[in-house]
PDB file of C-alpha atoms in Angstrom:
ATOM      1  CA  UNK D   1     -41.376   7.969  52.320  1.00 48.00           C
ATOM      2  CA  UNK D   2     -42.207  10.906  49.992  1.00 44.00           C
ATOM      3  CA  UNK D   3     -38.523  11.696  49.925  1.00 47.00           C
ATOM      4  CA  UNK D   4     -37.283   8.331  49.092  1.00 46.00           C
ATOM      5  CA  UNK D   5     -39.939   7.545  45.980  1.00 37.00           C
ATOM      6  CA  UNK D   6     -38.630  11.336  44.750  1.00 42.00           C
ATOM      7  CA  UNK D   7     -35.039   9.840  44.691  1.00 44.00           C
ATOM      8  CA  UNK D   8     -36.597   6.549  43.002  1.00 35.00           C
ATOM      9  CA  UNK D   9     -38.697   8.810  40.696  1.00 38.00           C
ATOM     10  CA  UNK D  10     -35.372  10.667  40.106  1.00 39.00           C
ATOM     11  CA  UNK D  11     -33.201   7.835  39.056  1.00 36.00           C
ATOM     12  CA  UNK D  12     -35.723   6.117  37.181  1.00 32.00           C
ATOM     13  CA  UNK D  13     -35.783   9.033  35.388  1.00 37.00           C
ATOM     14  CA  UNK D  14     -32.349   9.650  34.849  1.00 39.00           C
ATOM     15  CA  UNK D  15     -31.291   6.105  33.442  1.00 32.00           C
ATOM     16  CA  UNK D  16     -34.210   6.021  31.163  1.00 35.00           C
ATOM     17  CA  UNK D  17     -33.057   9.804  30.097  1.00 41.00           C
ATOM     18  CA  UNK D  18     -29.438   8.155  29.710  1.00 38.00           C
ATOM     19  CA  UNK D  19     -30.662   5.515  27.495  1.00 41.00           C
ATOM     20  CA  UNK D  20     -32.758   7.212  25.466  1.00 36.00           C
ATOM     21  CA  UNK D  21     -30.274   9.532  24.415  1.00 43.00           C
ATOM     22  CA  UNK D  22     -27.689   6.585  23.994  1.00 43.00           C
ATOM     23  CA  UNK D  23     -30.321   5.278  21.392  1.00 42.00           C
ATOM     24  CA  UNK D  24     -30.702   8.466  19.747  1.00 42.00           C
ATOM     25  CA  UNK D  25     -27.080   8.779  19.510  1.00 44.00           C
ATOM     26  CA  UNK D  26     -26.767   5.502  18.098  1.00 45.00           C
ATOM     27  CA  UNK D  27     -29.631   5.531  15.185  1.00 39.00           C
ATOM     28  CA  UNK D  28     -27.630   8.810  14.365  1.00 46.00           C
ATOM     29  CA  UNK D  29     -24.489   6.515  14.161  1.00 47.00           C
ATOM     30  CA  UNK D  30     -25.988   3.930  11.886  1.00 53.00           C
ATOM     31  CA  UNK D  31     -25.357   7.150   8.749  1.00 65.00           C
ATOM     32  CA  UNK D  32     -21.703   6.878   7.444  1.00 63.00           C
ATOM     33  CA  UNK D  33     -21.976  10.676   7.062  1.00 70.00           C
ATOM     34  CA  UNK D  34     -22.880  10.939  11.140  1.00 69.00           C
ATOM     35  CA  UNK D  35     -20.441   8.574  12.307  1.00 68.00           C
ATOM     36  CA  UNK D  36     -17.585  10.820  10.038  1.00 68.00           C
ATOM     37  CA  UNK D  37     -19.295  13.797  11.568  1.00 72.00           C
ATOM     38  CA  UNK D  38     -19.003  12.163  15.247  1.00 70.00           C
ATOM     39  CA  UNK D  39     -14.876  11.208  14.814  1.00 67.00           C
ATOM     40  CA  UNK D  40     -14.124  14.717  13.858  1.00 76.00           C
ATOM     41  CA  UNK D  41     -11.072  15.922  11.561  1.00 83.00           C
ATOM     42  CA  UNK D  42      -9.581  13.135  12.863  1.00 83.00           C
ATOM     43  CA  UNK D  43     -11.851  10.437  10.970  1.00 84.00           C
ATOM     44  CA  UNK D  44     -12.323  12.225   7.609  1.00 87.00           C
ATOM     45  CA  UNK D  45      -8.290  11.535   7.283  1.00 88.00           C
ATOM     46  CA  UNK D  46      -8.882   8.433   8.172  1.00 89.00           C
ATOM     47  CA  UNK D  47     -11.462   8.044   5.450  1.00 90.00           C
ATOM     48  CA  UNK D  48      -9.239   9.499   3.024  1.00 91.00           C
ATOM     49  CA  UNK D  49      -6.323   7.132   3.779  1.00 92.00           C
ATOM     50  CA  UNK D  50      -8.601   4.449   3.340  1.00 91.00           C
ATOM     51  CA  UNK D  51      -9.739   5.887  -0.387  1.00 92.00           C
ATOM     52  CA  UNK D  52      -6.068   6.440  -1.399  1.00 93.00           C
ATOM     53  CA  UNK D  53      -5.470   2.407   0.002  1.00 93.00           C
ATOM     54  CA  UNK D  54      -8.428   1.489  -2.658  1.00 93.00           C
ATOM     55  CA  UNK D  55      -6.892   3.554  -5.302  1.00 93.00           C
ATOM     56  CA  UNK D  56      -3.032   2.572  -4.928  1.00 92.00           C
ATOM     57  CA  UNK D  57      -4.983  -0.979  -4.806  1.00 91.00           C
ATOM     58  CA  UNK D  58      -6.627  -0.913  -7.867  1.00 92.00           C
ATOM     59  CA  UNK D  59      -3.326   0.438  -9.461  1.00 91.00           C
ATOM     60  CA  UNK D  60      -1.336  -2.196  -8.534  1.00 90.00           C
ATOM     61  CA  UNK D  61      -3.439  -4.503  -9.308  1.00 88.00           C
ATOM     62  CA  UNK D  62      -2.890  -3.033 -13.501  1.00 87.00           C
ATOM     63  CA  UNK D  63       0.692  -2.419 -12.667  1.00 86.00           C
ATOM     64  CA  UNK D  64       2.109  -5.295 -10.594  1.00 87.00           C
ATOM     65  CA  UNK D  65       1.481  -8.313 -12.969  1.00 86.00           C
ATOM     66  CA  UNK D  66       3.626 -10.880 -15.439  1.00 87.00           C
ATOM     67  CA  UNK D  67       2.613  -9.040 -18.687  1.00 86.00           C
ATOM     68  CA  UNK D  68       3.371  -5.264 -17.117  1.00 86.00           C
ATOM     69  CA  UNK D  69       6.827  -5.768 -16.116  1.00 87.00           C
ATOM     70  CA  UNK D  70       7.953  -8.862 -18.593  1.00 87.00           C
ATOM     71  CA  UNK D  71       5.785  -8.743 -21.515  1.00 88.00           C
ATOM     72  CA  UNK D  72       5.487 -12.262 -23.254  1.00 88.00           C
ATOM     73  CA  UNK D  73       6.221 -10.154 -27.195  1.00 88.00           C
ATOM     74  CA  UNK D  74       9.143  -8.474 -25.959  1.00 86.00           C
ATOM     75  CA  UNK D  75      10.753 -11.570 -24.401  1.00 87.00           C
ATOM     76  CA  UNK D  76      10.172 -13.734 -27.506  1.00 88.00           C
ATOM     77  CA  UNK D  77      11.699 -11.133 -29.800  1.00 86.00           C
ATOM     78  CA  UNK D  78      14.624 -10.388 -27.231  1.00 86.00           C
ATOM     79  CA  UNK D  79      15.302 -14.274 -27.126  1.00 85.00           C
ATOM     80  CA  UNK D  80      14.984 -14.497 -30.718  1.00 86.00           C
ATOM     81  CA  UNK D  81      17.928 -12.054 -31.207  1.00 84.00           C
ATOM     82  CA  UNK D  82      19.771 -13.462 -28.670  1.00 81.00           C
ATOM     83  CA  UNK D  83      19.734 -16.381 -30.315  1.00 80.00           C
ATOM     84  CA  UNK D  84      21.025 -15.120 -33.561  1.00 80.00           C
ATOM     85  CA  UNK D  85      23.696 -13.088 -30.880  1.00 79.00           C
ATOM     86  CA  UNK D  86      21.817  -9.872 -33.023  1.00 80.00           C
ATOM     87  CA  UNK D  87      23.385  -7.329 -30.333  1.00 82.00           C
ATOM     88  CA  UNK D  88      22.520  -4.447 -32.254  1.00 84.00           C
ATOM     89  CA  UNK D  89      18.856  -6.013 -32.537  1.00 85.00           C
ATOM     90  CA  UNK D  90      18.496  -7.288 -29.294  1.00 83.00           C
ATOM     91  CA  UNK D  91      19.581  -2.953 -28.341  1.00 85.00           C
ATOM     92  CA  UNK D  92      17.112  -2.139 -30.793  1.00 86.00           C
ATOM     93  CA  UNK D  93      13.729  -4.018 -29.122  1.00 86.00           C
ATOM     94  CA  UNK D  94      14.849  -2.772 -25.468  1.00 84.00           C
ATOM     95  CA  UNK D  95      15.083   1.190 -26.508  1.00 84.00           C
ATOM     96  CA  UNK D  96      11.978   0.469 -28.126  1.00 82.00           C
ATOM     97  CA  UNK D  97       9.241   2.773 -26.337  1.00 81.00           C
ATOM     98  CA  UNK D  98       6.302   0.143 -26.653  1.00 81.00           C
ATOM     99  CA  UNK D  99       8.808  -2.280 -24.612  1.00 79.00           C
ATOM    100  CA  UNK D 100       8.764   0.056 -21.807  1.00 83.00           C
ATOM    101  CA  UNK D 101       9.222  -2.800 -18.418  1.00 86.00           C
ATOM    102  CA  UNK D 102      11.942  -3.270 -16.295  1.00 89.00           C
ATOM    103  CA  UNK D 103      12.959  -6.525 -18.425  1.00 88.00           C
ATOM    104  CA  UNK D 104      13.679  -4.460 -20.786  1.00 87.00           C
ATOM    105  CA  UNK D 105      15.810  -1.981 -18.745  1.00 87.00           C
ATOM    106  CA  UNK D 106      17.814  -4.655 -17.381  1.00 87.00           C
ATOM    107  CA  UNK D 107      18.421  -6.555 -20.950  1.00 86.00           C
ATOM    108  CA  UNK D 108      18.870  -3.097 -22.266  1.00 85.00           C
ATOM    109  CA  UNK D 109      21.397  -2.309 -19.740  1.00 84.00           C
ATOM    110  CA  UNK D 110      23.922  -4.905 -21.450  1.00 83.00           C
ATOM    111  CA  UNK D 111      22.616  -4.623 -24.619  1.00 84.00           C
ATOM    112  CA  UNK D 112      23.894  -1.292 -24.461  1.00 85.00           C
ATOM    113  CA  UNK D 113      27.382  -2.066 -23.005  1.00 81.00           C
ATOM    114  CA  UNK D 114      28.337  -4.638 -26.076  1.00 81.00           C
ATOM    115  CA  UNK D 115      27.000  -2.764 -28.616  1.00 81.00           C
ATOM    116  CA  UNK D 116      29.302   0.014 -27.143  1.00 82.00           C
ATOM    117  CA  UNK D 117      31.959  -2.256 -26.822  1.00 77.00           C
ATOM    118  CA  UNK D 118      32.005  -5.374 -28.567  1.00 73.00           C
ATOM    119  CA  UNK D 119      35.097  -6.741 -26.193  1.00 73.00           C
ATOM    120  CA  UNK D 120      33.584  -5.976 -22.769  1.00 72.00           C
ATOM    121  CA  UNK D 121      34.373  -8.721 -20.134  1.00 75.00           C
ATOM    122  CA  UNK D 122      31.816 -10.831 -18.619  1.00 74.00           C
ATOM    123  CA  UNK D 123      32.319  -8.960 -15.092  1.00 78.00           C
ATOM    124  CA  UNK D 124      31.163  -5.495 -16.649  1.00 79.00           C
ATOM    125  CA  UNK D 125      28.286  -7.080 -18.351  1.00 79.00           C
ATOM    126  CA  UNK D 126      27.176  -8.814 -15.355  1.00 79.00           C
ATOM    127  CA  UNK D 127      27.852  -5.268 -13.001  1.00 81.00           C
ATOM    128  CA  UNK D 128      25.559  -3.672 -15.367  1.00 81.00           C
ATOM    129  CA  UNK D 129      22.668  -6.176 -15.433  1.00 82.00           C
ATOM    130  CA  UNK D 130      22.839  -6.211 -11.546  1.00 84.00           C
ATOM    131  CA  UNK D 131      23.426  -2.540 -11.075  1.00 86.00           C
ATOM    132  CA  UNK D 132      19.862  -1.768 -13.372  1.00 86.00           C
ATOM    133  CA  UNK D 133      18.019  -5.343 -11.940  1.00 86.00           C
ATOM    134  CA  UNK D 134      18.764  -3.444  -8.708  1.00 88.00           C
ATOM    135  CA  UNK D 135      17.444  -0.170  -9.179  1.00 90.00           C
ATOM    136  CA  UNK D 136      14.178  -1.941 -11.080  1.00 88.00           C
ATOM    137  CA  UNK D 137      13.643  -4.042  -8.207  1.00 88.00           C
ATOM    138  CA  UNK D 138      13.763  -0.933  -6.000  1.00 89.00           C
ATOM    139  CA  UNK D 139      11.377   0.839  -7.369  1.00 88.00           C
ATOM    140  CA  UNK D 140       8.846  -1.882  -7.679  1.00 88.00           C
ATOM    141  CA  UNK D 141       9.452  -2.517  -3.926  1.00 90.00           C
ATOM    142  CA  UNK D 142       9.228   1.534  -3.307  1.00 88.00           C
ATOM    143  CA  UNK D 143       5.380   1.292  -5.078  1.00 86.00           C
ATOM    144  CA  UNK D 144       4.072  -1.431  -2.284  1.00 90.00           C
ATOM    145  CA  UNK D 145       5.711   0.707   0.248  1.00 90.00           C
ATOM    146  CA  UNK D 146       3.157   3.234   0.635  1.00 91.00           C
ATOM    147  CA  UNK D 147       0.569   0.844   1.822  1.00 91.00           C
ATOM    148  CA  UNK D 148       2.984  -0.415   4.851  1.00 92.00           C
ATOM    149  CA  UNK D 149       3.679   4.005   5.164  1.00 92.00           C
ATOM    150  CA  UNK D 150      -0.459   3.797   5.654  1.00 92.00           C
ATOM    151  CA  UNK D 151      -0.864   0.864   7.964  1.00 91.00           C
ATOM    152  CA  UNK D 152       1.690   2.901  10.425  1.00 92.00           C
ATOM    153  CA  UNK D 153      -0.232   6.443  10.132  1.00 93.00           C
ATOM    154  CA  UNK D 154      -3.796   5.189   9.505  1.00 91.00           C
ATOM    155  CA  UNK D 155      -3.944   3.844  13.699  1.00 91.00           C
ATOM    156  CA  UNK D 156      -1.667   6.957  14.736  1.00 91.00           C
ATOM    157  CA  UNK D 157      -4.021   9.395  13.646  1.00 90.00           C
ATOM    158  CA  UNK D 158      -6.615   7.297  15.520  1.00 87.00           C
ATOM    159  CA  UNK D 159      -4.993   7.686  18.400  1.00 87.00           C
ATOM    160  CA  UNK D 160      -4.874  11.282  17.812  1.00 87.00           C
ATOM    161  CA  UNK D 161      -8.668  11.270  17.390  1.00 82.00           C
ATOM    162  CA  UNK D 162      -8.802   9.310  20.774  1.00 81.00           C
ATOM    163  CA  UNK D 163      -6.771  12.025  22.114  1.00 81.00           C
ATOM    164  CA  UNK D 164      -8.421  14.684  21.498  1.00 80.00           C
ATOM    165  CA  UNK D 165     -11.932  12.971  21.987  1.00 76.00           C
ATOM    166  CA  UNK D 166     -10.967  12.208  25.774  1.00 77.00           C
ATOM    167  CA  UNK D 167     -10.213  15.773  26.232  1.00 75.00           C
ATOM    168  CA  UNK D 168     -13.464  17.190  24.396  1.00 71.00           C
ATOM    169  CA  UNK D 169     -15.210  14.993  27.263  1.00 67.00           C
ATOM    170  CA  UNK D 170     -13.224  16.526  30.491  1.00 66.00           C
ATOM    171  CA  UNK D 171     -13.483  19.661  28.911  1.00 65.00           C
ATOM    172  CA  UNK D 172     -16.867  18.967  29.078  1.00 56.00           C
ATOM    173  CA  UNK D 173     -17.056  17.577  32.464  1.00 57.00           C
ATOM    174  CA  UNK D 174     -15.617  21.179  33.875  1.00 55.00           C
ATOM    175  CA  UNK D 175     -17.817  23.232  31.836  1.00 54.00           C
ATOM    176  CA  UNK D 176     -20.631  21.340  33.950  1.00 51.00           C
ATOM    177  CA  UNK D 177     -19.531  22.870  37.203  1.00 49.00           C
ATOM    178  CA  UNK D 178     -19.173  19.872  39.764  1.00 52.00           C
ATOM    179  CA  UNK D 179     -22.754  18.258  37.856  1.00 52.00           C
ATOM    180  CA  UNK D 180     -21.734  14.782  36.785  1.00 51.00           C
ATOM    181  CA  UNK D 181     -23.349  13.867  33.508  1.00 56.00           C
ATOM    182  CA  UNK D 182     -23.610  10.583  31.419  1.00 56.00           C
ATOM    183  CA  UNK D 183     -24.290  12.931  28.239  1.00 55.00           C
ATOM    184  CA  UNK D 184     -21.896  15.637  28.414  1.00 54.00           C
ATOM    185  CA  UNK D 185     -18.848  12.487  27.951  1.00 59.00           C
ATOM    186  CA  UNK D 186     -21.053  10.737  25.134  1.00 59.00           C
ATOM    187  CA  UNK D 187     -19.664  13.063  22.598  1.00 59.00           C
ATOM    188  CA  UNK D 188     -15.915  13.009  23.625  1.00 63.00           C
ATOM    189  CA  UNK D 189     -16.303   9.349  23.832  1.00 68.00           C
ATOM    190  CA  UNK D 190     -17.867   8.419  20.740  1.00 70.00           C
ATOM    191  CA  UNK D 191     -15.009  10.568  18.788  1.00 72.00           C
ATOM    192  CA  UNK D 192     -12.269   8.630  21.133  1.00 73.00           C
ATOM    193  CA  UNK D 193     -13.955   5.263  19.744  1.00 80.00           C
ATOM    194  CA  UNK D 194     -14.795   5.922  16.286  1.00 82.00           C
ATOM    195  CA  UNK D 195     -11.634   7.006  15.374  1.00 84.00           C
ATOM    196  CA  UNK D 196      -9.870   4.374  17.136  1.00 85.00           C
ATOM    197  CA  UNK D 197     -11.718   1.502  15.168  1.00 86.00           C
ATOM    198  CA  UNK D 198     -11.383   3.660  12.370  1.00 87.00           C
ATOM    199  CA  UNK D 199      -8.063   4.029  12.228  1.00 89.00           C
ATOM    200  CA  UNK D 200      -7.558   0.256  13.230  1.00 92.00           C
ATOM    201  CA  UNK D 201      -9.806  -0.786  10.902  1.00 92.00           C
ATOM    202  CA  UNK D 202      -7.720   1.103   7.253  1.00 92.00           C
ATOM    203  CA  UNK D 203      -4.127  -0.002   8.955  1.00 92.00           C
ATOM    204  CA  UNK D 204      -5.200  -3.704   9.255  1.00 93.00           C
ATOM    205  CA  UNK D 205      -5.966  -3.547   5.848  1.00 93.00           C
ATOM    206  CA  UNK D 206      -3.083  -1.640   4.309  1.00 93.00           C
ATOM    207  CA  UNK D 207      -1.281  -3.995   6.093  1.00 93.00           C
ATOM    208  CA  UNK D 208      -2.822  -7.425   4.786  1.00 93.00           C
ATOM    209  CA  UNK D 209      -3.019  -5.831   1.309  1.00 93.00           C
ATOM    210  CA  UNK D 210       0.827  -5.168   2.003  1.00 93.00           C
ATOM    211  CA  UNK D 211       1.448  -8.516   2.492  1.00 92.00           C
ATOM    212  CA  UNK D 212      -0.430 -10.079  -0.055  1.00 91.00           C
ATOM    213  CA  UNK D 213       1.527  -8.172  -2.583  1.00 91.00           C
ATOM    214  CA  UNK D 214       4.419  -8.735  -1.157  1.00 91.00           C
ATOM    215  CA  UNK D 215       4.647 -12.183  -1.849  1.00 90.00           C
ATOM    216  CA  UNK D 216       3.289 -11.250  -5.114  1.00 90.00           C
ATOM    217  CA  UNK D 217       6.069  -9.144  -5.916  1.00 91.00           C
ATOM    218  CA  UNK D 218       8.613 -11.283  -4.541  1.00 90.00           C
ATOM    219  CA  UNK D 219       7.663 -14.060  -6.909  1.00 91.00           C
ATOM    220  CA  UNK D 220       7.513 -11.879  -9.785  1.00 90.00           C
ATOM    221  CA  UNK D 221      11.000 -10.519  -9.145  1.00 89.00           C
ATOM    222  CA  UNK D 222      12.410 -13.651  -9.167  1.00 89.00           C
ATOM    223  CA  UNK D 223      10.449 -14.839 -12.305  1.00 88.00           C
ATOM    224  CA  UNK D 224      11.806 -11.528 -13.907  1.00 87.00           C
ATOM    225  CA  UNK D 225      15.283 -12.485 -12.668  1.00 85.00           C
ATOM    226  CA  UNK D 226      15.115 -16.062 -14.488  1.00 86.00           C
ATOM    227  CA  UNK D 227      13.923 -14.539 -17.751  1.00 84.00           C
ATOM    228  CA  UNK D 228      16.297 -11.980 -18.314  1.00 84.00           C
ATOM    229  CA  UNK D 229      19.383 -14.408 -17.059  1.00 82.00           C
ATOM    230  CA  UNK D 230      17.810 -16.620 -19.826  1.00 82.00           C
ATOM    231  CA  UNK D 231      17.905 -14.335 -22.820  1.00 81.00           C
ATOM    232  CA  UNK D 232      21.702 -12.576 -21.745  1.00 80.00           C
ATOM    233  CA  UNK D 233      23.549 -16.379 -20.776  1.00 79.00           C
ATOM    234  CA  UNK D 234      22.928 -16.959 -24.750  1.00 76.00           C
ATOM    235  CA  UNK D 235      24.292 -13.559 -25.659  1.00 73.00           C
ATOM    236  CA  UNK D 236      27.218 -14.404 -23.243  1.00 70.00           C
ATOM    237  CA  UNK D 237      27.663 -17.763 -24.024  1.00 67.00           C
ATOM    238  CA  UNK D 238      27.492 -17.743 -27.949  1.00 57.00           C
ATOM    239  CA  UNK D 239      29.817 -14.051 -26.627  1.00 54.00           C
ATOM    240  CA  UNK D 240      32.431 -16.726 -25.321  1.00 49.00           C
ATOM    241  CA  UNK D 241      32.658 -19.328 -28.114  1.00 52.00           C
ATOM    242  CA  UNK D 242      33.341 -16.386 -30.614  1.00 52.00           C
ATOM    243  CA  UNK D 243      36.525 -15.350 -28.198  1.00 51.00           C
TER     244      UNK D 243
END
């Protein structure tokens, strides 16, 4: 009987050892600097994927807009000298530093080639406009990349964090010599986790951010498209009737 209420006494003692330590461990948790400290290496490039997400955020947000890459001054005064088929003028406004945006790269583009060559065919023109509406597209499309480039990583290093948390806990489990203890896999396993919901947690939203401006750019790339097939079908056209 003695025997038996040791083993009880035992137990008892055990599980309320196991839970108090559980608690402890997870009022240490509740600290953003503990639970970085608890995912290892692991979760503090996590947490630095997640700042650079924030920043390449914010500059998109100043970056990716109507007024950044067609400004509303430099279209009026480009359509005004289309109108007036002012080549020269029209060449004049896109080298313009101020009117720095891809509109003005791609309406520059021609601009360029008829001032050049007054008699170039409407095939060049056209090659040219697509050839620099191309590479402007590109490298709008290259700037949004990087968030899809950190949705892939962000879970992978996770999963290297979960990786190397379940072996911190087996590595553990042999140090103890046979002696199976709750504790000695709550550190492993709290890296293993943390930096799996970490790393979960900044790809989800690189990837939702990614797709949110990716509509975003989509529509402004077309809108950009119209505008600048606007302005250079009146230089062509009013190009045409002179011939």
């Amino acid at each position: 009987m003695k025997k038996r209420l040791k083993k009880y006494a035992f137990l008892i003692a055990t599980i309320v050892g196991t839970n108090l330590s559980a608690q402890e461990q997870q009022v240490e948790l509740q600290n953003l600097q503990d639970i970085i400290k608890a995912g290892g290496w692991p979760m503090i490039v996590i947490v630095a994927l997640s700042i650079l997400v924030i920043c390449l955020l914010m500059f998109f947000i100043l970056t990716i807009r109507r007024n950044s890459l067609m400004p509303k001054k430099f279209l009026l005064e480009a359509q005004r000298a289309a109108e007036e088929h002012d080549i020269e003028a029209l060449e004049v406004i896109c080298s313009d530093p101020s009117n720095n945006s891809p509109a003005a790269s791609i309406i520059g583009a021609a601009a360029k080639q008829l001032v050049r060559d007054p008699g170039t065919e409407y095939l060049v023109i056209r090659d040219a406009i697509e050839d620099e509406g191309t590479r402007q597209a590109g490298a709008i499309w290259q700037r949004i990349q990087y968030l899809m480039d950190i949705g892939v990583v962000a879970p992978m290093v996770g999963l290297l964090g979960t990786v190397l948390g379940m072996m911190e806990s087996f590595t553990g489990l042999q140090s103890e010599l046979g002696a199976v203890k709750p504790i000695a896999l709550a550190g492993g396993v709290s890296k293993a986790l943390i930096t799996t919901a970490g790393g979960l947690i900044v790809g989800i939203a690189a990837m939702l951010i990614y797709s949110v401006l990716r509509g975003r750019v989509n529509y402004l790339i077309n809108e950009l498209e119209n505008q600048c097939s606007s302005i250079l079908n009146k230089v062509i056209t009013k190009k045409i009737r002179k011939n």
